[in-house]
PDB file of C-alpha atoms in Angstrom:
ATOM      1  CA  MET A 180     -81.093  31.297  -4.891  1.00  0.00           C
ATOM      2  CA  THR A 181     -78.356  29.239  -6.503  1.00  0.00           C
ATOM      3  CA  ASP A 182     -79.027  25.715  -7.888  1.00  0.00           C
ATOM      4  CA  THR A 183     -77.467  23.348  -5.413  1.00  0.00           C
ATOM      5  CA  SER A 184     -78.566  20.112  -6.907  1.00  0.00           C
ATOM      6  CA  ILE A 185     -76.162  17.272  -7.637  1.00  0.00           C
ATOM      7  CA  PRO A 186     -75.043  17.001 -11.278  1.00  0.00           C
ATOM      8  CA  SER A 187     -77.342  14.827 -13.350  1.00  0.00           C
ATOM      9  CA  ALA A 188     -76.315  11.666 -15.180  1.00  0.00           C
ATOM     10  CA  GLU A 189     -76.631  13.450 -18.527  1.00  0.00           C
ATOM     11  CA  GLN A 190     -73.738  15.826 -17.630  1.00  0.00           C
ATOM     12  CA  SER A 191     -70.275  14.798 -18.757  1.00  0.00           C
ATOM     13  CA  LEU A 192     -67.687  13.703 -16.233  1.00  0.00           C
ATOM     14  CA  ASP A 193     -65.721  16.743 -17.168  1.00  0.00           C
ATOM     15  CA  GLU A 194     -68.455  19.017 -16.012  1.00  0.00           C
ATOM     16  CA  GLU A 195     -68.688  17.204 -12.666  1.00  0.00           C
ATOM     17  CA  THR A 196     -64.999  17.186 -11.904  1.00  0.00           C
ATOM     18  CA  ALA A 197     -63.729  20.469 -13.446  1.00  0.00           C
ATOM     19  CA  PRO A 198     -63.936  22.562 -10.233  1.00  0.00           C
ATOM     20  CA  ALA A 199     -62.151  19.940  -8.222  1.00  0.00           C
ATOM     21  CA  THR A 200     -59.016  20.342 -10.309  1.00  0.00           C
ATOM     22  CA  VAL A 201     -59.033  24.112 -10.136  1.00  0.00           C
ATOM     23  CA  ALA A 202     -57.063  24.206  -6.916  1.00  0.00           C
ATOM     24  CA  GLU A 203     -54.259  22.056  -8.405  1.00  0.00           C
ATOM     25  CA  GLU A 204     -54.283  24.078 -11.629  1.00  0.00           C
ATOM     26  CA  ALA A 205     -54.022  27.294  -9.649  1.00  0.00           C
ATOM     27  CA  GLU A 206     -51.099  26.005  -7.651  1.00  0.00           C
ATOM     28  CA  GLU A 207     -49.254  24.895 -10.790  1.00  0.00           C
ATOM     29  CA  THR A 208     -49.894  28.143 -12.563  1.00  0.00           C
ATOM     30  CA  GLU A 209     -48.825  30.215  -9.552  1.00  0.00           C
ATOM     31  CA  ALA A 210     -45.610  28.083  -9.277  1.00  0.00           C
ATOM     32  CA  GLY A 211     -44.918  28.666 -12.962  1.00  0.00           C
ATOM     33  CA  LEU A 212     -45.435  25.037 -13.929  1.00  0.00           C
ATOM     34  CA  ALA A 213     -48.513  25.368 -16.139  1.00  0.00           C
ATOM     35  CA  PRO A 214     -49.172  27.619 -19.080  1.00  0.00           C
ATOM     36  CA  GLU A 215     -50.984  30.801 -18.183  1.00  0.00           C
ATOM     37  CA  LYS A 216     -54.569  31.199 -19.377  1.00  0.00           C
ATOM     38  CA  LYS A 217     -56.244  34.466 -20.195  1.00  0.00           C
ATOM     39  CA  ALA A 218     -57.464  36.018 -16.969  1.00  0.00           C
ATOM     40  CA  PRO A 219     -61.232  36.735 -16.707  1.00  0.00           C
ATOM     41  CA  ALA A 220     -62.313  40.362 -16.551  1.00  0.00           C
ATOM     42  CA  GLU A 221     -62.872  41.857 -13.071  1.00  0.00           C
ATOM     43  CA  SER A 222     -66.597  42.059 -13.762  1.00  0.00           C
ATOM     44  CA  GLU A 223     -66.709  38.314 -14.420  1.00  0.00           C
ATOM     45  CA  LEU A 224     -64.713  37.585 -11.276  1.00  0.00           C
ATOM     46  CA  PHE A 225     -67.060  39.713  -9.185  1.00  0.00           C
ATOM     47  CA  ARG A 226     -70.128  37.911 -10.704  1.00  0.00           C
ATOM     48  CA  GLN A 227     -68.409  34.662  -9.644  1.00  0.00           C
ATOM     49  CA  SER A 228     -68.029  35.947  -6.104  1.00  0.00           C
ATOM     50  CA  GLU A 229     -71.720  37.058  -6.077  1.00  0.00           C
ATOM     51  CA  ILE A 230     -72.855  33.627  -7.226  1.00  0.00           C
ATOM     52  CA  ALA A 231     -70.773  31.933  -4.551  1.00  0.00           C
ATOM     53  CA  ALA A 232     -72.029  34.410  -1.899  1.00  0.00           C
ATOM     54  CA  ASP A 233     -75.622  33.511  -2.742  1.00  0.00           C
ATOM     55  CA  TYR A 234     -74.767  29.832  -2.475  1.00  0.00           C
ATOM     56  CA  VAL A 235     -73.075  30.326   0.842  1.00  0.00           C
ATOM     57  CA  GLU A 236     -75.892  32.438   2.147  1.00  0.00           C
ATOM     58  CA  GLY A 237     -78.311  29.681   1.342  1.00  0.00           C
ATOM     59  CA  LEU A 238     -76.196  27.200   3.273  1.00  0.00           C
ATOM     60  CA  LEU A 239     -76.024  29.532   6.258  1.00  0.00           C
ATOM     61  CA  ASP A 240     -79.783  29.795   6.182  1.00  0.00           C
ATOM     62  CA  ILE A 241     -80.237  26.037   6.046  1.00  0.00           C
ATOM     63  CA  LEU A 242     -77.721  25.560   8.862  1.00  0.00           C
ATOM     64  CA  ASP A 243     -79.255  28.446  10.867  1.00  0.00           C
ATOM     65  CA  TYR A 244     -75.928  30.222  11.195  1.00  0.00           C
ATOM     66  CA  ASP A 245     -75.509  33.946  11.376  1.00  0.00           C
ATOM     67  CA  GLY A 246     -72.771  35.668   9.409  1.00  0.00           C
ATOM     68  CA  ASP A 247     -72.069  38.655   7.272  1.00  0.00           C
ATOM     69  CA  ILE A 248     -70.971  37.832   3.730  1.00  0.00           C
ATOM     70  CA  ASP A 249     -68.648  40.040   1.722  1.00  0.00           C
ATOM     71  CA  GLU A 250     -67.998  39.348  -1.964  1.00  0.00           C
ATOM     72  CA  LEU A 251     -64.894  40.919  -3.614  1.00  0.00           C
ATOM     73  CA  VAL A 252     -62.128  40.437  -6.034  1.00  0.00           C
ATOM     74  CA  SER A 253     -58.645  40.212  -4.689  1.00  0.00           C
ATOM     75  CA  GLY A 254     -55.349  39.220  -6.359  1.00  0.00           C
ATOM     76  CA  GLY A 255     -57.133  38.396  -9.591  1.00  0.00           C
ATOM     77  CA  ARG A 256     -59.527  35.919  -8.123  1.00  0.00           C
ATOM     78  CA  PRO A 257     -63.057  36.010  -6.690  1.00  0.00           C
ATOM     79  CA  VAL A 258     -63.265  36.032  -2.903  1.00  0.00           C
ATOM     80  CA  VAL A 259     -66.142  35.385  -0.442  1.00  0.00           C
ATOM     81  CA  GLU A 260     -65.555  36.173   3.184  1.00  0.00           C
ATOM     82  CA  VAL A 261     -67.995  35.072   5.935  1.00  0.00           C
ATOM     83  CA  VAL A 262     -67.611  36.954   9.248  1.00  0.00           C
ATOM     84  CA  GLY A 263     -69.505  36.279  12.460  1.00  0.00           C
ATOM     85  CA  ALA A 264     -69.415  34.618  15.805  1.00  0.00           C
ATOM     86  CA  SER A 265     -69.703  30.836  16.257  1.00  0.00           C
ATOM     87  CA  LEU A 266     -68.572  29.866  12.736  1.00  0.00           C
ATOM     88  CA  GLN A 267     -65.777  27.428  13.738  1.00  0.00           C
ATOM     89  CA  ASN A 268     -67.939  24.447  12.602  1.00  0.00           C
ATOM     90  CA  LEU A 269     -67.752  25.947   9.056  1.00  0.00           C
ATOM     91  CA  VAL A 270     -63.959  25.756   9.223  1.00  0.00           C
ATOM     92  CA  GLY A 271     -63.615  22.367  10.691  1.00  0.00           C
ATOM     93  CA  GLN A 272     -60.422  20.604  11.800  1.00  0.00           C
ATOM     94  CA  ARG A 273     -57.457  22.102   9.998  1.00  0.00           C
ATOM     95  CA  GLY A 274     -59.786  23.834   7.548  1.00  0.00           C
ATOM     96  CA  ALA A 275     -61.233  20.595   6.041  1.00  0.00           C
ATOM     97  CA  THR A 276     -64.850  21.754   6.239  1.00  0.00           C
ATOM     98  CA  LEU A 277     -63.861  25.117   4.806  1.00  0.00           C
ATOM     99  CA  GLU A 278     -62.094  23.418   1.787  1.00  0.00           C
ATOM    100  CA  ALA A 279     -65.219  21.284   1.186  1.00  0.00           C
ATOM    101  CA  LEU A 280     -67.512  24.375   1.336  1.00  0.00           C
ATOM    102  CA  GLN A 281     -65.126  26.192  -1.072  1.00  0.00           C
ATOM    103  CA  GLU A 282     -65.372  23.310  -3.584  1.00  0.00           C
ATOM    104  CA  LEU A 283     -69.188  23.337  -3.293  1.00  0.00           C
ATOM    105  CA  ALA A 284     -69.238  27.134  -3.903  1.00  0.00           C
ATOM    106  CA  ARG A 285     -66.877  26.667  -6.885  1.00  0.00           C
ATOM    107  CA  LEU A 286     -69.266  23.966  -8.206  1.00  0.00           C
ATOM    108  CA  ALA A 287     -72.187  26.431  -7.881  1.00  0.00           C
ATOM    109  CA  VAL A 288     -70.210  29.000  -9.881  1.00  0.00           C
ATOM    110  CA  PHE A 289     -69.382  26.384 -12.492  1.00  0.00           C
ATOM    111  CA  ARG A 290     -72.981  25.263 -12.839  1.00  0.00           C
ATOM    112  CA  GLN A 291     -74.119  28.848 -13.531  1.00  0.00           C
ATOM    113  CA  THR A 292     -71.210  30.105 -15.638  1.00  0.00           C
ATOM    114  CA  GLY A 293     -69.949  26.942 -17.262  1.00  0.00           C
ATOM    115  CA  THR A 294     -66.408  28.129 -16.331  1.00  0.00           C
ATOM    116  CA  PRO A 295     -64.150  26.714 -13.549  1.00  0.00           C
ATOM    117  CA  SER A 296     -63.549  29.291 -10.799  1.00  0.00           C
ATOM    118  CA  ARG A 297     -60.511  30.062  -8.626  1.00  0.00           C
ATOM    119  CA  LEU A 298     -62.878  31.247  -5.937  1.00  0.00           C
ATOM    120  CA  LEU A 299     -61.335  31.632  -2.478  1.00  0.00           C
ATOM    121  CA  LEU A 300     -63.771  31.209   0.473  1.00  0.00           C
ATOM    122  CA  ASP A 301     -62.707  32.362   3.970  1.00  0.00           C
ATOM    123  CA  VAL A 302     -64.693  31.957   7.165  1.00  0.00           C
ATOM    124  CA  GLY A 303     -63.915  33.888  10.318  1.00  0.00           C
ATOM    125  CA  GLY A 304     -60.514  34.989   9.033  1.00  0.00           C
ATOM    126  CA  TYR A 305     -59.179  31.415   9.161  1.00  0.00           C
ATOM    127  CA  ARG A 306     -57.196  31.723   5.898  1.00  0.00           C
ATOM    128  CA  ALA A 307     -55.478  34.985   6.915  1.00  0.00           C
ATOM    129  CA  ASN A 308     -54.448  33.432  10.251  1.00  0.00           C
ATOM    130  CA  ARG A 309     -53.392  30.193   8.549  1.00  0.00           C
ATOM    131  CA  ARG A 310     -51.174  32.215   6.083  1.00  0.00           C
ATOM    132  CA  LYS A 311     -49.248  33.667   8.987  1.00  0.00           C
ATOM    133  CA  GLU A 312     -48.715  30.211  10.576  1.00  0.00           C
ATOM    134  CA  LEU A 313     -47.592  28.799   7.253  1.00  0.00           C
ATOM    135  CA  ALA A 314     -45.165  31.651   6.718  1.00  0.00           C
ATOM    136  CA  ALA A 315     -43.569  30.706  10.014  1.00  0.00           C
ATOM    137  CA  VAL A 316     -43.449  27.018   8.998  1.00  0.00           C
ATOM    138  CA  ALA A 317     -41.835  27.900   5.687  1.00  0.00           C
ATOM    139  CA  LYS A 318     -39.209  30.179   7.219  1.00  0.00           C
ATOM    140  CA  ASN A 319     -38.371  27.454   9.780  1.00  0.00           C
ATOM    141  CA  ALA A 320     -37.918  24.917   7.019  1.00  0.00           C
ATOM    142  CA  VAL A 321     -35.735  27.331   4.985  1.00  0.00           C
ATOM    143  CA  GLU A 322     -33.556  27.893   8.036  1.00  0.00           C
ATOM    144  CA  LYS A 323     -33.122  24.139   8.489  1.00  0.00           C
ATOM    145  CA  VAL A 324     -32.250  23.648   4.805  1.00  0.00           C
ATOM    146  CA  LYS A 325     -29.729  26.508   4.928  1.00  0.00           C
ATOM    147  CA  GLU A 326     -28.229  25.232   8.201  1.00  0.00           C
ATOM    148  CA  TYR A 327     -27.929  21.538   7.315  1.00  0.00           C
ATOM    149  CA  GLY A 328     -27.962  21.541   3.537  1.00  0.00           C
ATOM    150  CA  GLU A 329     -30.604  18.709   3.509  1.00  0.00           C
ATOM    151  CA  PRO A 330     -34.083  18.736   2.034  1.00  0.00           C
ATOM    152  CA  VAL A 331     -36.988  19.156   4.513  1.00  0.00           C
ATOM    153  CA  ARG A 332     -40.318  17.447   3.868  1.00  0.00           C
ATOM    154  CA  LEU A 333     -43.294  19.248   5.307  1.00  0.00           C
ATOM    155  CA  GLU A 334     -46.553  17.580   6.483  1.00  0.00           C
ATOM    156  CA  PRO A 335     -49.304  17.068   3.888  1.00  0.00           C
ATOM    157  CA  MET A 336     -51.175  20.267   3.115  1.00  0.00           C
ATOM    158  CA  SER A 337     -54.137  21.514   1.017  1.00  0.00           C
ATOM    159  CA  ALA A 338     -53.522  23.349  -2.222  1.00  0.00           C
ATOM    160  CA  PHE A 339     -54.104  26.684  -0.491  1.00  0.00           C
ATOM    161  CA  GLU A 340     -51.626  25.870   2.241  1.00  0.00           C
ATOM    162  CA  ARG A 341     -48.992  24.618  -0.267  1.00  0.00           C
ATOM    163  CA  LYS A 342     -49.405  27.843  -2.283  1.00  0.00           C
ATOM    164  CA  CYS A 343     -48.787  29.979   0.836  1.00  0.00           C
ATOM    165  CA  VAL A 344     -45.601  27.976   1.549  1.00  0.00           C
ATOM    166  CA  HIS A 345     -44.336  28.098  -2.037  1.00  0.00           C
ATOM    167  CA  ASP A 346     -44.823  31.866  -2.022  1.00  0.00           C
ATOM    168  CA  VAL A 347     -42.678  32.348   1.097  1.00  0.00           C
ATOM    169  CA  VAL A 348     -39.926  29.932  -0.099  1.00  0.00           C
ATOM    170  CA  ASN A 349     -39.773  31.361  -3.582  1.00  0.00           C
ATOM    171  CA  ALA A 350     -39.209  34.828  -2.105  1.00  0.00           C
ATOM    172  CA  MET A 351     -36.074  33.544  -0.389  1.00  0.00           C
ATOM    173  CA  SER A 352     -32.658  33.019  -2.010  1.00  0.00           C
ATOM    174  CA  GLY A 353     -30.734  29.756  -1.932  1.00  0.00           C
ATOM    175  CA  VAL A 354     -33.727  27.492  -1.606  1.00  0.00           C
ATOM    176  CA  GLU A 355     -36.505  26.106  -3.730  1.00  0.00           C
ATOM    177  CA  SER A 356     -39.716  24.152  -3.089  1.00  0.00           C
ATOM    178  CA  GLU A 357     -41.602  21.479  -4.873  1.00  0.00           C
ATOM    179  CA  SER A 358     -44.826  19.595  -4.247  1.00  0.00           C
ATOM    180  CA  GLU A 359     -44.909  15.826  -4.325  1.00  0.00           C
ATOM    181  CA  GLY A 360     -47.425  13.087  -3.741  1.00  0.00           C
ATOM    182  CA  VAL A 361     -51.174  12.784  -4.407  1.00  0.00           C
ATOM    183  CA  GLU A 362     -54.051  14.427  -2.528  1.00  0.00           C
ATOM    184  CA  PRO A 363     -54.749  14.255   0.291  1.00  0.00           C
ATOM    185  CA  SER A 364     -51.129  13.363   1.121  1.00  0.00           C
ATOM    186  CA  ARG A 365     -49.525  15.995  -1.184  1.00  0.00           C
ATOM    187  CA  ARG A 366     -46.751  17.766   0.552  1.00  0.00           C
ATOM    188  CA  ILE A 367     -43.869  20.264  -0.011  1.00  0.00           C
ATOM    189  CA  ILE A 368     -40.187  19.478  -0.055  1.00  0.00           C
ATOM    190  CA  VAL A 369     -37.888  22.482   0.582  1.00  0.00           C
ATOM    191  CA  ARG A 370     -34.308  21.881  -0.658  1.00  0.00           C
ATOM    192  CA  PRO A 371     -31.172  23.881  -1.491  1.00  0.00           C
ATOM    193  CA  ALA A 372     -31.385  25.604  -4.910  1.00  0.00           C
ATOM    194  CA  ASP A 373     -29.049  24.224  -7.540  1.00  0.00           C
TER     195      ASP A 373
END
């Protein structure tokens, strides 16, 4: 069972906050804004997914939820997928609970490995469905930018959601995207490319 205790007072502030900044660092790295770091080996990534899966399994037991847990490595990052019926409460409104659970799982990995993780947690296929929705939002914004030549500001989104939109926009010519603001009100602006 994974240690789920709260960080002690003896731990440095960096240890407590490091996993919380992983999502922003991942977004910046993916968008080409931050220097690339050496990628962990696949075996280390799989170990991270196993640690997170153990943590999530413990939470499911405590909450008395049934779900099958798969741990894998996809796209150079550890992934844990929880599949089952009646898991909507673990996703929450607009994925807020899922984001919180993902940060807790990342913290569990950090506590065991001492290394921040880019772990991606998905429950009931929520992220795959949300990716499709966000692709449509991004394409719609691109169409508006191309039609009117004016920037389009999208609603505030999580780091995962912003990355999905950036990926779609960056694959299209004549437009560019940029994140602005501070969490939880960080949003994307899609504008004509220079």
